[in-house]
Tab-separated table of C-alpha atoms in Angstrom:
chain	number	residue	atom	x	y	z
A	1	MET	CA	10.660	-17.855	-14.588
A	2	TYR	CA	12.545	-15.058	-12.788
A	3	LEU	CA	12.845	-14.445	-8.977
A	4	VAL	CA	15.462	-11.998	-8.504
A	5	GLU	CA	13.937	-9.575	-11.134
A	6	TYR	CA	10.720	-9.730	-9.135
A	7	LEU	CA	12.581	-9.123	-5.953
A	8	LEU	CA	14.377	-6.174	-7.330
A	9	LEU	CA	11.317	-4.673	-8.685
A	10	ALA	CA	9.533	-4.902	-5.215
A	11	ALA	CA	12.434	-3.547	-3.516
A	12	ALA	CA	12.398	-0.395	-5.677
A	13	LEU	CA	8.721	-0.121	-5.157
A	14	PHE	CA	9.165	-0.368	-1.352
A	15	SER	CA	11.918	2.258	-1.543
A	16	ILE	CA	9.564	4.535	-3.400
A	17	GLY	CA	6.705	4.093	-0.837
A	18	VAL	CA	9.096	4.831	1.913
A	19	TYR	CA	10.340	8.136	0.280
A	20	GLY	CA	6.509	8.862	-0.107
A	21	VAL	CA	5.851	8.299	3.516
A	22	LEU	CA	8.792	10.457	4.589
A	23	ALA	CA	8.599	13.262	2.346
A	24	ARG	CA	4.805	14.055	1.579
A	25	LYS	CA	3.058	16.193	4.045
A	26	ASN	CA	-0.501	15.404	2.688
A	27	GLY	CA	-2.092	12.623	4.919
A	28	VAL	CA	-3.866	11.132	1.870
A	29	LEU	CA	-0.567	10.895	-0.101
A	30	VAL	CA	1.000	9.123	2.967
A	31	LEU	CA	-1.661	6.600	3.075
A	32	MET	CA	-1.129	5.962	-0.755
A	33	SER	CA	2.639	5.440	-0.346
A	34	ILE	CA	1.761	2.945	2.400
A	35	GLU	CA	-0.459	1.125	-0.260
A	36	LEU	CA	2.778	1.042	-2.547
A	37	MET	CA	4.718	-0.547	0.204
A	38	LEU	CA	2.103	-3.185	0.913
A	39	ASN	CA	1.999	-3.943	-2.738
A	40	ALA	CA	5.749	-4.433	-2.971
A	41	VAL	CA	5.249	-6.933	-0.198
A	42	ASN	CA	2.531	-8.755	-2.254
A	43	ILE	CA	4.708	-8.954	-5.284
A	44	ASN	CA	7.540	-10.743	-3.191
A	45	LEU	CA	4.930	-13.152	-1.727
A	46	ILE	CA	3.503	-14.073	-5.172
A	47	ALA	CA	7.133	-14.389	-6.506
A	48	PHE	CA	8.190	-16.631	-3.974
A	49	GLY	CA	5.081	-18.685	-4.018
A	50	ALA	CA	5.530	-19.086	-7.800
A	51	PHE	CA	9.089	-20.022	-7.315
A	52	ARG	CA	8.084	-22.690	-4.725
A	53	GLY	CA	5.394	-23.907	-6.810
A	54	ASN	CA	2.687	-23.586	-4.303
A	55	ALA	CA	-0.241	-21.539	-3.544
A	56	ILE	CA	0.719	-20.528	0.081
A	57	GLY	CA	2.193	-17.252	-1.123
A	58	GLN	CA	-1.185	-16.283	-2.839
A	59	VAL	CA	-2.995	-17.099	0.386
A	60	PHE	CA	-0.906	-14.628	2.444
A	61	ALA	CA	-1.033	-12.035	-0.458
A	62	LEU	CA	-4.731	-12.209	0.052
A	63	PHE	CA	-4.545	-11.530	3.799
A	64	VAL	CA	-2.166	-8.547	3.084
A	65	ILE	CA	-4.923	-7.265	0.613
A	66	ALA	CA	-7.627	-7.585	3.417
A	67	VAL	CA	-5.451	-5.827	5.942
A	68	ALA	CA	-4.656	-2.967	3.519
A	69	ALA	CA	-8.247	-2.438	2.829
A	70	ALA	CA	-9.120	-2.373	6.560
A	71	GLU	CA	-6.049	0.069	7.054
A	72	VAL	CA	-7.259	2.496	4.419
A	73	GLY	CA	-10.769	2.548	5.885
A	74	VAL	CA	-9.592	3.550	9.447
A	75	GLY	CA	-6.810	5.691	8.148
A	76	MET	CA	-9.314	7.807	5.904
A	77	ALA	CA	-11.591	8.176	8.890
A	78	ILE	CA	-8.473	9.502	10.858
A	79	VAL	CA	-7.590	11.790	8.057
A	80	LEU	CA	-11.266	13.195	8.081
A	81	LEU	CA	-11.102	13.697	11.633
A	82	ILE	CA	-7.817	15.557	11.444
A	83	PHE	CA	-9.279	17.707	8.756
A	84	ARG	CA	-12.302	18.506	10.671
A	85	ASN	CA	-10.220	19.547	13.589
A	86	ARG	CA	-7.623	21.449	11.935
A	87	ALA	CA	-8.980	22.479	8.503
A	88	SER	CA	-5.847	20.929	6.932
A	89	VAL	CA	-4.185	17.521	6.205
A	90	ASN	CA	-0.836	18.790	6.501
A	91	LEU	CA	0.777	16.064	8.739
A	92	ASP	CA	3.612	18.616	9.971
A	93	GLU	CA	0.852	20.698	11.866
A	94	VAL	CA	-0.399	17.506	13.693
A	95	ASP	CA	2.105	17.789	16.672
A	96	LEU	CA	-0.216	17.702	19.727
A	97	MET	CA	1.621	14.637	20.942
A	98	ARG	CA	5.039	15.713	20.378
A	99	GLY	CA	7.112	15.379	23.664
S	1	MET	CA	7.557	-13.227	-24.248
S	2	ASP	CA	7.544	-13.518	-20.438
S	3	TRP	CA	10.413	-11.262	-20.233
S	4	ALA	CA	8.713	-8.639	-22.529
S	5	VAL	CA	5.547	-8.766	-20.313
S	6	PHE	CA	7.759	-8.405	-17.198
S	7	VAL	CA	9.617	-5.441	-18.474
S	8	VAL	CA	6.502	-3.594	-19.700
S	9	ALA	CA	4.517	-4.244	-16.485
S	10	GLY	CA	7.644	-3.345	-14.425
S	11	ILE	CA	8.154	-0.020	-16.005
S	12	ALA	CA	4.254	0.750	-15.755
S	13	THR	CA	4.527	-0.015	-12.041
S	14	LEU	CA	7.691	1.952	-11.309
S	15	VAL	CA	6.584	4.932	-13.425
S	16	GLY	CA	3.060	5.097	-11.625
S	17	ALA	CA	4.842	4.751	-8.228
S	18	LEU	CA	7.052	7.579	-8.950
S	19	GLY	CA	4.191	9.707	-10.076
S	20	VAL	CA	2.285	8.940	-7.005
S	21	VAL	CA	5.089	10.331	-4.754
S	22	THR	CA	6.000	13.285	-6.978
S	23	CYS	CA	2.719	14.594	-8.559
S	24	ARG	CA	1.765	17.773	-6.854
S	25	ASN	CA	-1.977	17.325	-7.508
S	26	PRO	CA	-3.342	14.483	-5.251
S	27	VAL	CA	-5.952	13.613	-7.957
S	28	HIS	CA	-3.031	12.868	-10.371
S	29	SER	CA	-1.317	10.799	-7.566
S	30	ALA	CA	-4.480	8.604	-7.294
S	31	LEU	CA	-4.564	8.105	-10.971
S	32	MET	CA	-0.919	7.199	-11.071
S	33	LEU	CA	-1.788	4.623	-8.320
S	34	VAL	CA	-4.307	2.983	-10.539
S	35	MET	CA	-1.544	2.620	-13.197
S	36	THR	CA	0.777	0.933	-10.533
S	37	LEU	CA	-1.941	-1.348	-9.467
S	38	PHE	CA	-2.698	-2.428	-13.032
S	39	GLY	CA	1.031	-3.251	-13.609
S	40	ILE	CA	1.082	-5.405	-10.423
S	41	ALA	CA	-1.890	-7.053	-11.645
S	42	VAL	CA	-0.274	-8.003	-14.924
S	43	LEU	CA	2.678	-9.330	-12.926
S	44	PHE	CA	0.355	-11.495	-10.932
S	45	VAL	CA	-1.221	-13.083	-13.988
S	46	GLU	CA	2.275	-13.653	-15.365
S	47	GLN	CA	2.956	-15.714	-12.214
S	48	ASP	CA	-0.249	-17.712	-12.458
S	49	ALA	CA	-1.896	-15.815	-9.698
S	50	HIS	CA	-5.096	-15.210	-11.609
S	51	PHE	CA	-7.458	-15.031	-8.757
S	52	LEU	CA	-5.228	-12.412	-6.867
S	53	ALA	CA	-5.011	-10.298	-10.179
S	54	ALA	CA	-8.696	-9.942	-10.252
S	55	VAL	CA	-8.891	-9.192	-6.557
S	56	GLN	CA	-6.185	-6.645	-7.177
S	57	VAL	CA	-8.013	-4.889	-9.718
S	58	ILE	CA	-11.501	-5.128	-8.028
S	59	VAL	CA	-10.348	-4.282	-4.382
S	60	TYR	CA	-7.509	-1.780	-5.059
S	61	ALA	CA	-8.227	-0.133	-8.389
S	62	GLY	CA	-11.883	-0.337	-7.818
S	63	ALA	CA	-12.577	0.125	-4.035
S	64	VAL	CA	-9.514	1.534	-2.333
S	65	VAL	CA	-8.542	4.249	-5.131
S	66	VAL	CA	-12.166	5.294	-5.377
S	67	LEU	CA	-12.168	5.814	-1.532
S	68	PHE	CA	-8.986	7.749	-1.913
S	69	LEU	CA	-10.361	9.972	-4.742
S	70	PHE	CA	-13.609	10.367	-2.732
S	71	VAL	CA	-11.669	11.782	0.289
S	72	ILE	CA	-9.545	13.921	-1.804
S	73	MET	CA	-12.494	15.547	-3.265
S	74	LEU	CA	-14.268	15.941	0.116
S	75	LEU	CA	-11.111	17.764	1.571
S	76	GLY	CA	-10.420	19.876	-1.491
S	77	VAL	CA	-7.445	19.596	-3.783
S	78	GLU	CA	-4.304	21.094	-2.050
S	79	THR	CA	-1.642	21.776	-4.613
S	80	ASN	CA	0.769	24.171	-2.771
S	81	GLU	CA	2.721	21.309	-1.103
S	82	ASP	CA	6.460	22.023	-1.499
S	83	LEU	CA	8.762	19.069	-1.993
S	84	HIS	CA	11.775	21.024	-1.916
S	85	LYS	CA	11.686	21.952	1.624
S	86	ASP	CA	13.385	19.537	4.041
S	87	PRO	CA	11.702	18.967	7.637
S	88	LEU	CA	15.275	18.331	8.901
S	89	ARG	CA	18.421	20.064	7.961
S	90	GLY	CA	20.792	17.941	5.780
S	91	GLN	CA	18.029	15.227	5.491
S	92	ARG	CA	18.334	15.096	1.740
S	93	PRO	CA	22.126	14.427	1.260
S	94	ALA	CA	22.005	11.872	4.092
S	95	ALA	CA	19.221	10.026	2.474
S	96	ILE	CA	20.915	10.003	-1.067
S	97	ALA	CA	24.111	8.637	0.551
S	98	LEU	CA	22.193	5.980	2.488
S	99	GLY	CA	20.210	5.134	-0.714
S	100	LEU	CA	23.308	4.630	-2.764
S	101	LEU	CA	24.807	2.471	0.042
S	102	MET	CA	21.688	0.150	-0.029
S	103	LEU	CA	21.567	0.121	-3.781
S	104	LEU	CA	25.309	-1.024	-3.711
S	105	GLU	CA	24.543	-3.705	-1.116
S	106	VAL	CA	21.544	-4.960	-3.181
S	107	LEU	CA	23.461	-5.170	-6.314
S	108	LEU	CA	26.286	-6.949	-4.519
S	109	LEU	CA	23.645	-9.552	-3.126
S	110	VAL	CA	22.265	-10.049	-6.644
S	111	ARG	CA	25.519	-10.633	-8.212
S	112	SER	CA	26.554	-13.289	-5.910
S	113	ASN	CA	23.043	-15.087	-5.727
S	114	TRP	CA	21.248	-15.003	-8.833
S	115	VAL	CA	18.313	-17.420	-8.322
S	116	THR	CA	16.302	-18.291	-11.392
S	117	GLY	CA	14.555	-21.285	-12.522
S	118	ALA	CA	11.335	-22.623	-13.933
S	119	PRO	CA	8.478	-22.582	-11.370
S	120	SER	CA	7.948	-26.200	-10.345
S	121	THR	CA	5.165	-27.584	-12.832
S	122	ALA	CA	4.412	-30.447	-10.368
S	123	GLY	CA	3.576	-27.737	-7.638
S	124	ALA	CA	0.012	-27.098	-6.620
S	125	ALA	CA	0.111	-23.558	-8.119
S	126	ARG	CA	-0.090	-24.660	-11.736
S	127	SER	CA	-1.278	-28.125	-11.793
S	128	ALA	CA	-3.228	-29.032	-14.985
S	129	ASP	CA	-6.394	-30.451	-13.562
S	130	GLN	CA	-7.074	-27.732	-10.847
S	131	THR	CA	-7.639	-23.982	-11.589
S	132	ASN	CA	-5.888	-21.335	-9.745
S	133	VAL	CA	-8.992	-20.476	-7.673
S	134	GLU	CA	-9.575	-24.123	-6.712
S	135	VAL	CA	-5.995	-24.380	-5.438
S	136	LEU	CA	-6.171	-21.193	-3.562
S	137	SER	CA	-9.515	-21.856	-2.085
S	138	ARG	CA	-8.458	-25.367	-0.963
S	139	SER	CA	-5.629	-24.295	1.005
S	140	LEU	CA	-7.444	-21.087	2.290
S	141	PHE	CA	-10.482	-22.935	3.679
S	142	THR	CA	-8.500	-25.904	5.155
S	143	ARG	CA	-5.096	-25.189	6.660
S	144	TYR	CA	-5.489	-21.347	6.712
S	145	LEU	CA	-9.172	-21.192	7.886
S	146	LEU	CA	-8.209	-19.624	11.281
S	147	PRO	CA	-6.298	-16.654	10.018
S	148	PHE	CA	-9.216	-16.252	7.320
S	149	GLU	CA	-11.724	-16.121	10.077
S	150	ALA	CA	-9.418	-13.755	12.141
S	151	THR	CA	-9.523	-11.432	8.952
S	152	SER	CA	-13.242	-11.253	8.955
S	153	VAL	CA	-13.113	-10.023	12.554
S	154	LEU	CA	-10.443	-7.620	11.601
S	155	LEU	CA	-12.566	-6.157	8.819
S	156	LEU	CA	-15.527	-5.814	11.225
S	157	ILE	CA	-13.455	-4.034	13.753
S	158	ALA	CA	-12.289	-1.707	11.019
S	159	VAL	CA	-15.803	-0.913	9.853
S	160	VAL	CA	-16.884	-0.214	13.480
S	161	GLY	CA	-13.654	1.927	14.028
S	162	ALA	CA	-14.075	3.990	10.846
S	163	VAL	CA	-17.758	4.647	11.743
S	164	VAL	CA	-17.114	5.662	15.341
S	165	LEU	CA	-14.133	7.932	14.186
S	166	ALA	CA	-15.955	9.689	11.306
S	167	ARG	CA	-19.165	10.211	13.144
S	168	ARG	CA	-19.903	13.773	14.310
S	169	PRO	CA	-20.122	14.096	18.182
S	170	THR	CA	-23.531	14.901	19.426
S	171	ARG	CA	-24.238	18.208	20.991
S	172	ALA	CA	-24.204	16.654	24.665
S	173	GLU	CA	-20.948	15.004	24.077
S	174	LEU	CA	-19.386	18.274	22.702
S	175	ALA	CA	-20.509	20.043	25.777
S	176	ASP	CA	-19.062	17.282	28.004
S	177	ILE	CA	-15.662	17.691	26.140
S	178	ASN	CA	-15.667	21.506	26.581
S	179	GLU	CA	-16.212	21.117	30.171
S	180	ASP	CA	-13.389	18.552	30.748
S	181	ASP	CA	-10.887	20.326	28.452
S	182	PRO	CA	-11.537	23.516	26.731
S	183	ASP	CA	-8.303	23.375	24.806
S	184	LEU	CA	-9.261	20.399	22.903
S	185	VAL	CA	-11.942	21.867	20.651
S	186	THR	CA	-10.510	25.247	20.198
S	187	ALA	CA	-10.426	24.696	16.390
S	188	GLU	CA	-14.149	23.928	16.119
């Protein structure tokens, strides 16, 4: 089996996710890019778990999926709240706490 | 065969990911996200993580993407986002330069340490008499029981938090906020 190939794929996926978080202005798209980054982490965990020949990587990937689900729930609530207050989900306009 | 599956699933994953970050229409981005998640599920199957592949499809492609689509529909589809304008001046060349530097470093690392090998057949993850679900649940409910329970508390907190955040404030609370700080609710 291949380890480095999976790690390279995960690195590429993570970089695409980082680009999405930095470049997109739509709050929903930013949350989707965060999902991409979390999935890159999952690929790494599973690849190392298969390489080591045990299930511990899979256990941690399961935790990551649970945390991602919780994150999406709260993140979506925050996006809805921003939309309710500003009538837009453009994150550049959300600068109330800028110093 | 393994290699072919990896290449096809990997290409699907990366194309989907690029679609997520470049599509102008958020609905298309969500559908591209489904493609990425299915590609990752195939990669999981290839590495004997059968249970996680199922969870990936059910939780991510089923629940999370539906939630994304639901919120996109609720907020209305905005397609006027301009991806060619930088928030900071000179951001794009700097990002390209740093990205190339990182790519170079990664390639150097890969050239010097190319780790491959058969996954250990004696290991727990693919032993013959136990299925993947059995192996996974055995370590989840014994050694990792405490983090598992902590996860349930985390999910409970997330549910309560989401409900509290998305709830509309009652009339009395709105009046209270207005009294304290009139600036806060000017957009209402």
